[in-house]
Amino acid sequence: CVPRFSIGISGEGRTLWTTKISDNPYIDEDEPEAFVTGLHHACEPIGSEIGLEFMRFLLANYGSDPVATNLVNNYELYFCPVVNPDGYEYNRITNPNGGGMWRKNRRDNGDGSHGIDLNRNYSYFWGYDNSGSSGDGFDETYRGLSPASEPEVAALQNFNSQHDFAIIVNYHSYGQYFLHPW
């Protein structure tokens, strides 16, 4: 496992920590790459925990469990468990006993509203219509003023462009869905 490294900084200056798990973590091998993220939405902390638990499973069971051993030996696995550290910190401060329901990041939109839904800020088909995202800053699914306007999304897109991921899994906790791009 490579010690955590930064792939970018959030709007409020928090680090987007990432790590790599592989049998040769300091070498770029010719193996399929996977990227696991969590907490695009600050009110879904279980998404972060799922990624962390997956990391714990791989590290604790490498060499004894055939699934863990196969994954570590034959893949380069990257993890960014907290994509939205600003929204998460806002929930932690405003609801220290848990249950914070703030979803978006904490950008001041300049119109009295705060936050961009990071999950809807990616460049691909950004602003395609208003049924999957909103152009209204007060809406929970506000996509922002432009594609990848948010530093968190820009960092993830940049990291993605530096790799050839066979799969990217974004853990959420709303509903019992397995969403795929097309």
Tab-separated table of N, CA and C in Angstrom:
chain	number	residue	atom	x	y	z
A	1	CYS	N	0.845	-1.175	0.000
A	1	CYS	CA	0.000	0.000	0.000
A	1	CYS	C	0.890	1.237	0.000
A	2	VAL	N	0.601	2.160	-0.884
A	2	VAL	CA	1.309	3.426	-0.923
A	2	VAL	C	0.723	4.335	0.152
A	3	PRO	N	1.560	5.046	0.895
A	3	PRO	CA	0.991	6.017	1.836
A	3	PRO	C	0.085	6.985	1.087
A	4	ARG	N	-0.850	7.558	1.797
A	4	ARG	CA	-1.795	8.466	1.148
A	4	ARG	C	-1.051	9.578	0.421
A	5	PHE	N	-1.660	10.017	-0.675
A	5	PHE	CA	-1.117	11.131	-1.443
A	5	PHE	C	-2.284	11.995	-1.905
A	6	SER	N	-1.985	13.226	-2.210
A	6	SER	CA	-3.011	14.173	-2.603
A	6	SER	C	-3.217	14.138	-4.112
A	7	ILE	N	-4.495	14.159	-4.529
A	7	ILE	CA	-4.780	14.335	-5.949
A	7	ILE	C	-5.379	15.718	-6.198
A	8	GLY	N	-5.560	16.503	-5.142
A	8	GLY	CA	-6.093	17.843	-5.295
A	8	GLY	C	-6.560	18.420	-3.973
A	9	ILE	N	-7.059	19.632	-4.066
A	9	ILE	CA	-7.497	20.378	-2.891
A	9	ILE	C	-8.942	20.830	-3.116
A	10	SER	N	-9.754	20.735	-2.082
A	10	SER	CA	-11.164	21.150	-2.156
A	10	SER	C	-11.282	22.671	-2.206
A	11	GLY	N	-12.491	23.142	-2.410
A	11	GLY	CA	-12.748	24.578	-2.457
A	11	GLY	C	-12.359	25.303	-1.190
A	12	GLU	N	-12.462	24.640	-0.040
A	12	GLU	CA	-12.090	25.247	1.240
A	12	GLU	C	-10.686	24.841	1.687
A	13	GLY	N	-9.919	24.238	0.783
A	13	GLY	CA	-8.515	23.952	1.065
A	13	GLY	C	-8.223	22.620	1.729
A	14	ARG	N	-9.163	21.697	1.710
A	14	ARG	CA	-8.926	20.371	2.288
A	14	ARG	C	-8.381	19.427	1.213
A	15	THR	N	-7.551	18.500	1.651
A	15	THR	CA	-6.880	17.585	0.730
A	15	THR	C	-7.786	16.431	0.322
A	16	LEU	N	-7.727	16.082	-0.951
A	16	LEU	CA	-8.394	14.876	-1.451
A	16	LEU	C	-7.360	13.754	-1.383
A	17	TRP	N	-7.386	13.024	-0.264
A	17	TRP	CA	-6.415	11.970	-0.024
A	17	TRP	C	-6.766	10.723	-0.819
A	18	THR	N	-5.747	10.108	-1.371
A	18	THR	CA	-5.895	8.912	-2.194
A	18	THR	C	-4.773	7.959	-1.835
A	19	THR	N	-4.995	6.668	-2.051
A	19	THR	CA	-3.939	5.682	-1.849
A	19	THR	C	-4.038	4.620	-2.925
A	20	LYS	N	-2.981	3.872	-3.076
A	20	LYS	CA	-2.921	2.780	-4.050
A	20	LYS	C	-2.584	1.496	-3.312
A	21	ILE	N	-3.339	0.446	-3.623
A	21	ILE	CA	-3.059	-0.879	-3.077
A	21	ILE	C	-2.740	-1.796	-4.245
A	22	SER	N	-1.589	-2.438	-4.166
A	22	SER	CA	-1.129	-3.355	-5.210
A	22	SER	C	0.018	-4.166	-4.630
A	23	ASP	N	0.382	-5.263	-5.291
A	23	ASP	CA	1.515	-6.044	-4.807
A	23	ASP	C	2.834	-5.302	-5.025
A	24	ASN	N	2.852	-4.387	-5.960
A	24	ASN	CA	4.011	-3.531	-6.210
A	24	ASN	C	3.528	-2.082	-6.295
A	25	PRO	N	3.146	-1.517	-5.171
A	25	PRO	CA	2.444	-0.227	-5.200
A	25	PRO	C	3.267	0.949	-5.729
A	26	TYR	N	4.592	0.850	-5.701
A	26	TYR	CA	5.413	1.962	-6.172
A	26	TYR	C	5.801	1.830	-7.635
A	27	ILE	N	5.298	0.777	-8.287
A	27	ILE	CA	5.609	0.533	-9.693
A	27	ILE	C	4.324	0.621	-10.503
A	28	ASP	N	4.404	1.275	-11.661
A	28	ASP	CA	3.272	1.320	-12.575
A	28	ASP	C	3.353	0.069	-13.443
A	29	GLU	N	2.609	-0.961	-13.032
A	29	GLU	CA	2.643	-2.238	-13.734
A	29	GLU	C	1.638	-2.256	-14.878
A	30	ASP	N	1.786	-3.202	-15.754
A	30	ASP	CA	0.843	-3.380	-16.853
A	30	ASP	C	-0.307	-4.259	-16.368
A	31	GLU	N	-1.084	-3.714	-15.429
A	31	GLU	CA	-2.230	-4.413	-14.849
A	31	GLU	C	-3.450	-3.509	-14.955
A	32	PRO	N	-4.634	-4.087	-14.979
A	32	PRO	CA	-5.840	-3.253	-14.974
A	32	PRO	C	-5.879	-2.374	-13.719
A	33	GLU	N	-6.371	-1.160	-13.906
A	33	GLU	CA	-6.484	-0.223	-12.804
A	33	GLU	C	-7.952	-0.024	-12.442
A	34	ALA	N	-8.203	0.155	-11.152
A	34	ALA	CA	-9.548	0.440	-10.654
A	34	ALA	C	-9.457	1.636	-9.717
A	35	PHE	N	-10.537	2.417	-9.677
A	35	PHE	CA	-10.586	3.594	-8.811
A	35	PHE	C	-11.888	3.539	-8.024
A	36	VAL	N	-11.776	3.612	-6.705
A	36	VAL	CA	-12.929	3.543	-5.813
A	36	VAL	C	-13.020	4.866	-5.064
A	37	THR	N	-14.181	5.516	-5.149
A	37	THR	CA	-14.389	6.773	-4.442
A	37	THR	C	-15.620	6.680	-3.551
A	38	GLY	N	-15.701	7.583	-2.614
A	38	GLY	CA	-16.859	7.674	-1.734
A	38	GLY	C	-17.104	9.106	-1.330
A	39	LEU	N	-18.278	9.350	-0.816
A	39	LEU	CA	-18.658	10.638	-0.244
A	39	LEU	C	-18.649	11.783	-1.251
A	40	HIS	N	-19.190	11.555	-2.447
A	40	HIS	CA	-19.495	12.679	-3.332
A	40	HIS	C	-20.533	13.560	-2.645
A	41	HIS	N	-21.481	12.903	-1.992
A	41	HIS	CA	-22.541	13.603	-1.265
A	41	HIS	C	-22.234	13.510	0.227
A	42	ALA	N	-22.096	14.669	0.850
A	42	ALA	CA	-21.674	14.734	2.250
A	42	ALA	C	-22.612	14.010	3.200
A	43	CYS	N	-23.867	13.865	2.813
A	43	CYS	CA	-24.857	13.219	3.689
A	43	CYS	C	-24.870	11.698	3.517
A	44	GLU	N	-23.890	11.152	2.807
A	44	GLU	CA	-23.819	9.712	2.570
A	44	GLU	C	-22.481	9.142	3.058
A	45	PRO	N	-22.165	9.288	4.357
A	45	PRO	CA	-20.857	8.864	4.847
A	45	PRO	C	-20.610	7.358	4.753
A	46	ILE	N	-21.657	6.564	4.625
A	46	ILE	CA	-21.441	5.122	4.506
A	46	ILE	C	-20.670	4.796	3.227
A	47	GLY	N	-20.796	5.655	2.205
A	47	GLY	CA	-20.037	5.450	0.969
A	47	GLY	C	-18.539	5.494	1.217
A	48	SER	N	-18.128	6.379	2.095
A	48	SER	CA	-16.723	6.448	2.483
A	48	SER	C	-16.315	5.200	3.257
A	49	GLU	N	-17.167	4.801	4.180
A	49	GLU	CA	-16.866	3.629	5.012
A	49	GLU	C	-16.763	2.344	4.188
A	50	ILE	N	-17.570	2.223	3.150
A	50	ILE	CA	-17.496	1.028	2.295
A	50	ILE	C	-16.128	0.953	1.635
A	51	GLY	N	-15.653	2.084	1.107
A	51	GLY	CA	-14.325	2.106	0.503
A	51	GLY	C	-13.227	1.788	1.497
A	52	LEU	N	-13.333	2.368	2.706
A	52	LEU	CA	-12.336	2.085	3.746
A	52	LEU	C	-12.374	0.617	4.162
A	53	GLU	N	-13.572	0.055	4.264
A	53	GLU	CA	-13.679	-1.358	4.641
A	53	GLU	C	-13.118	-2.265	3.549
A	54	PHE	N	-13.320	-1.891	2.295
A	54	PHE	CA	-12.742	-2.654	1.186
A	54	PHE	C	-11.214	-2.626	1.287
A	55	MET	N	-10.653	-1.461	1.601
A	55	MET	CA	-9.205	-1.357	1.783
A	55	MET	C	-8.748	-2.252	2.940
A	56	ARG	N	-9.466	-2.197	4.065
A	56	ARG	CA	-9.110	-3.029	5.223
A	56	ARG	C	-9.144	-4.513	4.861
A	57	PHE	N	-10.178	-4.913	4.118
A	57	PHE	CA	-10.301	-6.305	3.692
A	57	PHE	C	-9.082	-6.727	2.872
A	58	LEU	N	-8.709	-5.921	1.903
A	58	LEU	CA	-7.566	-6.269	1.054
A	58	LEU	C	-6.281	-6.380	1.865
A	59	LEU	N	-6.032	-5.401	2.727
A	59	LEU	CA	-4.786	-5.374	3.484
A	59	LEU	C	-4.734	-6.456	4.558
A	60	ALA	N	-5.844	-6.714	5.225
A	60	ALA	CA	-5.865	-7.707	6.304
A	60	ALA	C	-5.853	-9.133	5.778
A	61	ASN	N	-6.343	-9.332	4.562
A	61	ASN	CA	-6.508	-10.695	4.059
A	61	ASN	C	-5.563	-11.073	2.926
A	62	TYR	N	-4.696	-10.145	2.555
A	62	TYR	CA	-3.730	-10.457	1.498
A	62	TYR	C	-2.847	-11.627	1.928
A	63	GLY	N	-2.741	-12.595	1.067
A	63	GLY	CA	-1.917	-13.769	1.350
A	63	GLY	C	-2.668	-14.911	1.996
A	64	SER	N	-3.871	-14.636	2.539
A	64	SER	CA	-4.638	-15.711	3.168
A	64	SER	C	-5.995	-15.927	2.497
A	65	ASP	N	-6.567	-14.906	1.939
A	65	ASP	CA	-7.845	-15.014	1.244
A	65	ASP	C	-7.582	-14.954	-0.260
A	66	PRO	N	-8.073	-15.952	-1.017
A	66	PRO	CA	-7.761	-15.972	-2.452
A	66	PRO	C	-8.321	-14.772	-3.222
A	67	VAL	N	-9.463	-14.243	-2.825
A	67	VAL	CA	-10.032	-13.083	-3.524
A	67	VAL	C	-9.165	-11.855	-3.284
A	68	ALA	N	-8.851	-11.575	-2.020
A	68	ALA	CA	-8.011	-10.419	-1.693
A	68	ALA	C	-6.648	-10.538	-2.361
A	69	THR	N	-6.054	-11.709	-2.293
A	69	THR	CA	-4.734	-11.927	-2.876
A	69	THR	C	-4.758	-11.733	-4.384
A	70	ASN	N	-5.771	-12.255	-5.043
A	70	ASN	CA	-5.892	-12.099	-6.492
A	70	ASN	C	-6.045	-10.625	-6.876
A	71	LEU	N	-6.891	-9.890	-6.169
A	71	LEU	CA	-7.094	-8.475	-6.483
A	71	LEU	C	-5.800	-7.674	-6.310
A	72	VAL	N	-5.111	-7.889	-5.203
A	72	VAL	CA	-3.887	-7.133	-4.940
A	72	VAL	C	-2.776	-7.528	-5.922
A	73	ASN	N	-2.684	-8.800	-6.265
A	73	ASN	CA	-1.622	-9.256	-7.165
A	73	ASN	C	-1.844	-8.893	-8.623
A	74	ASN	N	-3.096	-8.722	-9.018
A	74	ASN	CA	-3.388	-8.584	-10.450
A	74	ASN	C	-4.033	-7.264	-10.860
A	75	TYR	N	-4.177	-6.343	-9.911
A	75	TYR	CA	-4.771	-5.042	-10.210
A	75	TYR	C	-3.987	-3.948	-9.504
A	76	GLU	N	-4.130	-2.742	-9.999
A	76	GLU	CA	-3.676	-1.552	-9.302
A	76	GLU	C	-4.947	-0.852	-8.826
A	77	LEU	N	-5.154	-0.839	-7.515
A	77	LEU	CA	-6.399	-0.357	-6.915
A	77	LEU	C	-6.158	0.982	-6.222
A	78	TYR	N	-6.863	2.005	-6.668
A	78	TYR	CA	-6.758	3.340	-6.088
A	78	TYR	C	-8.036	3.658	-5.318
A	79	PHE	N	-7.884	4.351	-4.194
A	79	PHE	CA	-9.012	4.690	-3.329
A	79	PHE	C	-8.958	6.168	-2.930
A	80	CYS	N	-10.064	6.854	-3.127
A	80	CYS	CA	-10.255	8.221	-2.614
A	80	CYS	C	-11.574	8.189	-1.828
A	81	PRO	N	-11.512	7.886	-0.539
A	81	PRO	CA	-12.745	7.656	0.225
A	81	PRO	C	-13.585	8.897	0.505
A	82	VAL	N	-12.997	10.094	0.428
A	82	VAL	CA	-13.756	11.320	0.715
A	82	VAL	C	-13.541	12.320	-0.428
A	83	VAL	N	-14.485	12.362	-1.340
A	83	VAL	CA	-14.438	13.285	-2.468
A	83	VAL	C	-14.903	14.679	-2.053
A	84	ASN	N	-15.760	14.771	-1.045
A	84	ASN	CA	-16.375	16.038	-0.626
A	84	ASN	C	-16.018	16.349	0.832
A	85	PRO	N	-14.750	16.657	1.108
A	85	PRO	CA	-14.373	16.899	2.504
A	85	PRO	C	-15.020	18.148	3.106
A	86	ASP	N	-15.321	19.154	2.293
A	86	ASP	CA	-15.919	20.386	2.828
A	86	ASP	C	-17.356	20.150	3.293
A	87	GLY	N	-18.145	19.466	2.485
A	87	GLY	CA	-19.512	19.141	2.882
A	87	GLY	C	-19.539	18.229	4.089
A	88	TYR	N	-18.604	17.277	4.123
A	88	TYR	CA	-18.525	16.358	5.256
A	88	TYR	C	-18.186	17.114	6.547
A	89	GLU	N	-17.222	18.022	6.457
A	89	GLU	CA	-16.830	18.808	7.632
A	89	GLU	C	-17.980	19.702	8.080
A	90	TYR	N	-18.725	20.267	7.140
A	90	TYR	CA	-19.893	21.084	7.492
A	90	TYR	C	-20.904	20.249	8.277
A	91	ASN	N	-21.181	19.043	7.817
A	91	ASN	CA	-22.100	18.161	8.554
A	91	ASN	C	-21.551	17.820	9.938
A	92	ARG	N	-20.248	17.592	10.014
A	92	ARG	CA	-19.637	17.244	11.300
A	92	ARG	C	-19.769	18.390	12.293
A	93	ILE	N	-19.577	19.620	11.818
A	93	ILE	CA	-19.648	20.784	12.697
A	93	ILE	C	-21.093	21.093	13.091
A	94	THR	N	-21.998	21.050	12.133
A	94	THR	CA	-23.387	21.425	12.414
A	94	THR	C	-24.181	20.319	13.088
A	95	ASN	N	-23.728	19.083	12.951
A	95	ASN	CA	-24.418	17.935	13.553
A	95	ASN	C	-23.375	16.998	14.170
A	96	PRO	N	-22.740	17.417	15.255
A	96	PRO	CA	-21.627	16.637	15.809
A	96	PRO	C	-22.012	15.238	16.292
A	97	ASN	N	-23.281	14.993	16.507
A	97	ASN	CA	-23.716	13.658	16.924
A	97	ASN	C	-24.190	12.809	15.752
A	98	GLY	N	-23.963	13.294	14.545
A	98	GLY	CA	-24.349	12.548	13.341
A	98	GLY	C	-25.671	13.033	12.773
A	99	GLY	N	-25.964	12.553	11.591
A	99	GLY	CA	-27.240	12.866	10.971
A	99	GLY	C	-27.271	14.097	10.102
A	100	GLY	N	-26.120	14.731	9.866
A	100	GLY	CA	-26.101	15.905	9.008
A	100	GLY	C	-26.564	15.562	7.596
A	101	MET	N	-27.447	16.367	7.058
A	101	MET	CA	-28.031	16.068	5.753
A	101	MET	C	-27.571	17.014	4.648
A	102	TRP	N	-26.498	17.788	4.894
A	102	TRP	CA	-25.964	18.623	3.830
A	102	TRP	C	-25.381	17.716	2.758
A	103	ARG	N	-25.705	17.963	1.501
A	103	ARG	CA	-25.342	17.086	0.392
A	103	ARG	C	-24.177	17.614	-0.442
A	104	LYS	N	-24.223	18.882	-0.792
A	104	LYS	CA	-23.305	19.471	-1.764
A	104	LYS	C	-21.983	19.885	-1.108
A	105	ASN	N	-21.065	20.419	-1.946
A	105	ASN	CA	-19.866	21.005	-1.353
A	105	ASN	C	-20.270	22.346	-0.745
A	106	ARG	N	-19.337	23.194	-0.405
A	106	ARG	CA	-19.691	24.417	0.328
A	106	ARG	C	-19.404	25.696	-0.455
A	107	ARG	N	-19.366	25.648	-1.766
A	107	ARG	CA	-19.122	26.851	-2.559
A	107	ARG	C	-20.196	27.897	-2.255
A	108	ASP	N	-19.748	29.140	-2.091
A	108	ASP	CA	-20.675	30.258	-1.983
A	108	ASP	C	-21.057	30.624	-3.408
A	109	ASN	N	-22.296	30.405	-3.769
A	109	ASN	CA	-22.735	30.627	-5.148
A	109	ASN	C	-23.012	32.095	-5.456
A	110	GLY	N	-22.913	32.965	-4.455
A	110	GLY	CA	-23.058	34.392	-4.674
A	110	GLY	C	-24.485	34.894	-4.764
A	111	ASP	N	-25.444	34.002	-4.595
A	111	ASP	CA	-26.856	34.403	-4.677
A	111	ASP	C	-27.613	34.036	-3.399
A	112	GLY	N	-26.860	33.780	-2.333
A	112	GLY	CA	-27.475	33.351	-1.076
A	112	GLY	C	-27.525	31.842	-0.932
A	113	SER	N	-27.196	31.126	-1.994
A	113	SER	CA	-27.169	29.656	-1.932
A	113	SER	C	-25.727	29.183	-1.783
A	114	HIS	N	-25.599	27.963	-1.322
A	114	HIS	CA	-24.274	27.362	-1.161
A	114	HIS	C	-24.275	25.969	-1.759
A	115	GLY	N	-23.168	25.621	-2.371
A	115	GLY	CA	-22.908	24.256	-2.757
A	115	GLY	C	-23.249	23.867	-4.174
A	116	ILE	N	-22.394	22.972	-4.677
A	116	ILE	CA	-22.549	22.334	-5.972
A	116	ILE	C	-22.646	20.835	-5.707
A	117	ASP	N	-23.559	20.154	-6.375
A	117	ASP	CA	-23.631	18.696	-6.299
A	117	ASP	C	-22.480	18.156	-7.148
A	118	LEU	N	-21.443	17.701	-6.486
A	118	LEU	CA	-20.236	17.260	-7.196
A	118	LEU	C	-20.527	16.146	-8.196
A	119	ASN	N	-21.471	15.309	-7.882
A	119	ASN	CA	-21.806	14.195	-8.756
A	119	ASN	C	-22.383	14.679	-10.090
A	120	ARG	N	-22.863	15.914	-10.125
A	120	ARG	CA	-23.477	16.464	-11.338
A	120	ARG	C	-22.619	17.552	-11.978
A	121	ASN	N	-21.379	17.673	-11.547
A	121	ASN	CA	-20.494	18.715	-12.050
A	121	ASN	C	-19.477	18.179	-13.064
A	122	TYR	N	-19.464	16.886	-13.306
A	122	TYR	CA	-18.510	16.306	-14.254
A	122	TYR	C	-18.768	16.817	-15.666
A	123	SER	N	-17.729	16.866	-16.477
A	123	SER	CA	-17.800	17.437	-17.824
A	123	SER	C	-18.686	16.648	-18.775
A	124	TYR	N	-18.687	15.338	-18.639
A	124	TYR	CA	-19.401	14.509	-19.598
A	124	TYR	C	-20.900	14.780	-19.535
A	125	PHE	N	-21.460	15.266	-20.610
A	125	PHE	CA	-22.880	15.603	-20.732
A	125	PHE	C	-23.345	16.606	-19.674
A	126	TRP	N	-22.430	17.449	-19.201
A	126	TRP	CA	-22.780	18.452	-18.212
A	126	TRP	C	-23.909	19.324	-18.749
A	127	GLY	N	-24.932	19.551	-17.953
A	127	GLY	CA	-26.027	20.432	-18.313
A	127	GLY	C	-26.879	19.944	-19.463
A	128	TYR	N	-26.853	18.646	-19.717
A	128	TYR	CA	-27.608	18.069	-20.844
A	128	TYR	C	-29.080	18.444	-20.787
A	129	ASP	N	-29.668	18.339	-19.610
A	129	ASP	CA	-31.051	18.754	-19.419
A	129	ASP	C	-31.263	19.063	-17.937
A	130	ASN	N	-32.454	19.417	-17.586
A	130	ASN	CA	-32.752	19.751	-16.195
A	130	ASN	C	-33.473	18.636	-15.452
A	131	SER	N	-33.526	17.440	-16.016
A	131	SER	CA	-34.207	16.359	-15.305
A	131	SER	C	-33.246	15.572	-14.410
A	132	GLY	N	-31.957	15.578	-14.709
A	132	GLY	CA	-30.997	14.863	-13.869
A	132	GLY	C	-30.169	15.791	-13.014
A	133	SER	N	-30.213	17.073	-13.324
A	133	SER	CA	-29.496	18.073	-12.548
A	133	SER	C	-30.242	19.390	-12.705
A	134	SER	N	-29.821	20.374	-11.928
A	134	SER	CA	-30.525	21.644	-11.924
A	134	SER	C	-29.559	22.795	-12.155
A	135	GLY	N	-30.064	23.849	-12.762
A	135	GLY	CA	-29.310	25.087	-12.924
A	135	GLY	C	-29.578	26.085	-11.819
A	136	ASP	N	-30.344	25.687	-10.812
A	136	ASP	CA	-30.729	26.542	-9.688
A	136	ASP	C	-29.830	26.248	-8.489
A	137	GLY	N	-29.081	27.257	-8.040
A	137	GLY	CA	-28.141	27.085	-6.938
A	137	GLY	C	-28.763	26.627	-5.632
A	138	PHE	N	-30.055	26.839	-5.456
A	138	PHE	CA	-30.730	26.418	-4.234
A	138	PHE	C	-31.162	24.957	-4.293
A	139	ASP	N	-31.094	24.355	-5.459
A	139	ASP	CA	-31.529	22.967	-5.635
A	139	ASP	C	-30.449	21.994	-5.149
A	140	GLU	N	-30.884	20.859	-4.619
A	140	GLU	CA	-29.953	19.822	-4.133
A	140	GLU	C	-29.096	19.233	-5.250
A	141	THR	N	-29.571	19.308	-6.479
A	141	THR	CA	-28.826	18.728	-7.606
A	141	THR	C	-28.211	19.814	-8.495
A	142	TYR	N	-27.894	20.965	-7.911
A	142	TYR	CA	-27.287	22.059	-8.664
A	142	TYR	C	-25.951	21.618	-9.238
A	143	ARG	N	-25.806	21.765	-10.557
A	143	ARG	CA	-24.631	21.271	-11.277
A	143	ARG	C	-23.489	22.279	-11.355
A	144	GLY	N	-23.719	23.511	-10.929
A	144	GLY	CA	-22.698	24.548	-11.018
A	144	GLY	C	-22.829	25.347	-12.299
A	145	LEU	N	-21.951	26.350	-12.443
A	145	LEU	CA	-22.030	27.250	-13.591
A	145	LEU	C	-21.368	26.702	-14.849
A	146	SER	N	-20.460	25.748	-14.680
A	146	SER	CA	-19.765	25.198	-15.844
A	146	SER	C	-19.234	23.804	-15.515
A	147	PRO	N	-18.918	23.027	-16.541
A	147	PRO	CA	-18.404	21.672	-16.311
A	147	PRO	C	-17.097	21.690	-15.522
A	148	ALA	N	-17.001	20.807	-14.538
A	148	ALA	CA	-15.795	20.650	-13.714
A	148	ALA	C	-15.352	21.977	-13.102
A	149	SER	N	-16.322	22.823	-12.761
A	149	SER	CA	-16.001	24.098	-12.124
A	149	SER	C	-15.477	23.912	-10.710
A	150	GLU	N	-15.794	22.778	-10.120
A	150	GLU	CA	-15.394	22.536	-8.733
A	150	GLU	C	-14.020	21.881	-8.674
A	151	PRO	N	-13.158	22.350	-7.780
A	151	PRO	CA	-11.798	21.806	-7.717
A	151	PRO	C	-11.767	20.310	-7.411
A	152	GLU	N	-12.759	19.832	-6.667
A	152	GLU	CA	-12.807	18.405	-6.352
A	152	GLU	C	-13.022	17.582	-7.627
A	153	VAL	N	-13.958	18.007	-8.453
A	153	VAL	CA	-14.260	17.300	-9.706
A	153	VAL	C	-13.105	17.456	-10.689
A	154	ALA	N	-12.556	18.646	-10.779
A	154	ALA	CA	-11.410	18.861	-11.670
A	154	ALA	C	-10.251	17.947	-11.280
A	155	ALA	N	-10.011	17.792	-9.979
A	155	ALA	CA	-8.937	16.911	-9.509
A	155	ALA	C	-9.208	15.460	-9.895
A	156	LEU	N	-10.447	15.017	-9.712
A	156	LEU	CA	-10.790	13.637	-10.062
A	156	LEU	C	-10.679	13.407	-11.568
A	157	GLN	N	-11.145	14.363	-12.352
A	157	GLN	CA	-11.038	14.213	-13.808
A	157	GLN	C	-9.578	14.211	-14.245
A	158	ASN	N	-8.750	15.043	-13.630
A	158	ASN	CA	-7.327	15.056	-13.948
A	158	ASN	C	-6.673	13.725	-13.589
A	159	PHE	N	-6.985	13.216	-12.402
A	159	PHE	CA	-6.436	11.923	-11.979
A	159	PHE	C	-6.877	10.820	-12.939
A	160	ASN	N	-8.135	10.855	-13.338
A	160	ASN	CA	-8.661	9.872	-14.281
A	160	ASN	C	-7.919	9.942	-15.614
A	161	SER	N	-7.615	11.139	-16.081
A	161	SER	CA	-6.937	11.286	-17.371
A	161	SER	C	-5.500	10.772	-17.332
A	162	GLN	N	-4.936	10.628	-16.143
A	162	GLN	CA	-3.568	10.121	-15.990
A	162	GLN	C	-3.518	8.598	-15.895
A	163	HIS	N	-4.685	7.968	-15.916
A	163	HIS	CA	-4.771	6.520	-15.747
A	163	HIS	C	-5.669	5.918	-16.817
A	164	ASP	N	-5.623	4.612	-16.903
A	164	ASP	CA	-6.499	3.881	-17.817
A	164	ASP	C	-7.346	2.933	-16.977
A	165	PHE	N	-8.307	3.506	-16.265
A	165	PHE	CA	-9.110	2.714	-15.341
A	165	PHE	C	-10.036	1.765	-16.091
A	166	ALA	N	-9.978	0.503	-15.699
A	166	ALA	CA	-10.913	-0.492	-16.244
A	166	ALA	C	-12.284	-0.304	-15.621
A	167	ILE	N	-12.304	0.205	-14.389
A	167	ILE	CA	-13.563	0.459	-13.685
A	167	ILE	C	-13.347	1.573	-12.674
A	168	ILE	N	-14.380	2.382	-12.526
A	168	ILE	CA	-14.429	3.390	-11.469
A	168	ILE	C	-15.733	3.153	-10.726
A	169	VAL	N	-15.636	2.995	-9.412
A	169	VAL	CA	-16.813	2.762	-8.584
A	169	VAL	C	-16.953	3.932	-7.627
A	170	ASN	N	-18.108	4.586	-7.674
A	170	ASN	CA	-18.410	5.701	-6.787
A	170	ASN	C	-19.480	5.235	-5.800
A	171	TYR	N	-19.088	5.031	-4.555
A	171	TYR	CA	-20.052	4.549	-3.571
A	171	TYR	C	-20.944	5.664	-3.053
A	172	HIS	N	-22.229	5.402	-3.116
A	172	HIS	CA	-23.273	6.274	-2.583
A	172	HIS	C	-24.128	5.423	-1.637
A	173	SER	N	-25.137	6.050	-1.031
A	173	SER	CA	-25.992	5.260	-0.143
A	173	SER	C	-27.470	5.517	-0.356
A	174	TYR	N	-27.841	6.281	-1.357
A	174	TYR	CA	-29.250	6.544	-1.592
A	174	TYR	C	-29.835	5.441	-2.463
A	175	GLY	N	-30.809	4.715	-1.944
A	175	GLY	CA	-31.465	3.678	-2.729
A	175	GLY	C	-30.622	2.413	-2.875
A	176	GLN	N	-31.207	1.421	-3.388
A	176	GLN	CA	-30.532	0.149	-3.624
A	176	GLN	C	-30.341	-0.015	-5.125
A	177	TYR	N	-29.405	0.796	-5.654
A	177	TYR	CA	-29.185	0.837	-7.089
A	177	TYR	C	-27.742	0.507	-7.419
A	178	PHE	N	-27.553	-0.048	-8.588
A	178	PHE	CA	-26.230	-0.162	-9.178
A	178	PHE	C	-26.320	0.581	-10.501
A	179	LEU	N	-25.850	1.800	-10.514
A	179	LEU	CA	-25.951	2.650	-11.695
A	179	LEU	C	-24.718	2.459	-12.577
A	180	HIS	N	-24.926	2.468	-13.856
A	180	HIS	CA	-23.829	2.400	-14.798
A	180	HIS	C	-24.060	3.446	-15.874
A	181	PRO	N	-22.989	3.896	-16.537
A	181	PRO	CA	-23.124	5.072	-17.392
A	181	PRO	C	-24.018	4.886	-18.621
A	182	TRP	N	-24.049	3.745	-19.225
A	182	TRP	CA	-24.916	3.561	-20.387
A	182	TRP	C	-25.251	2.121	-20.600
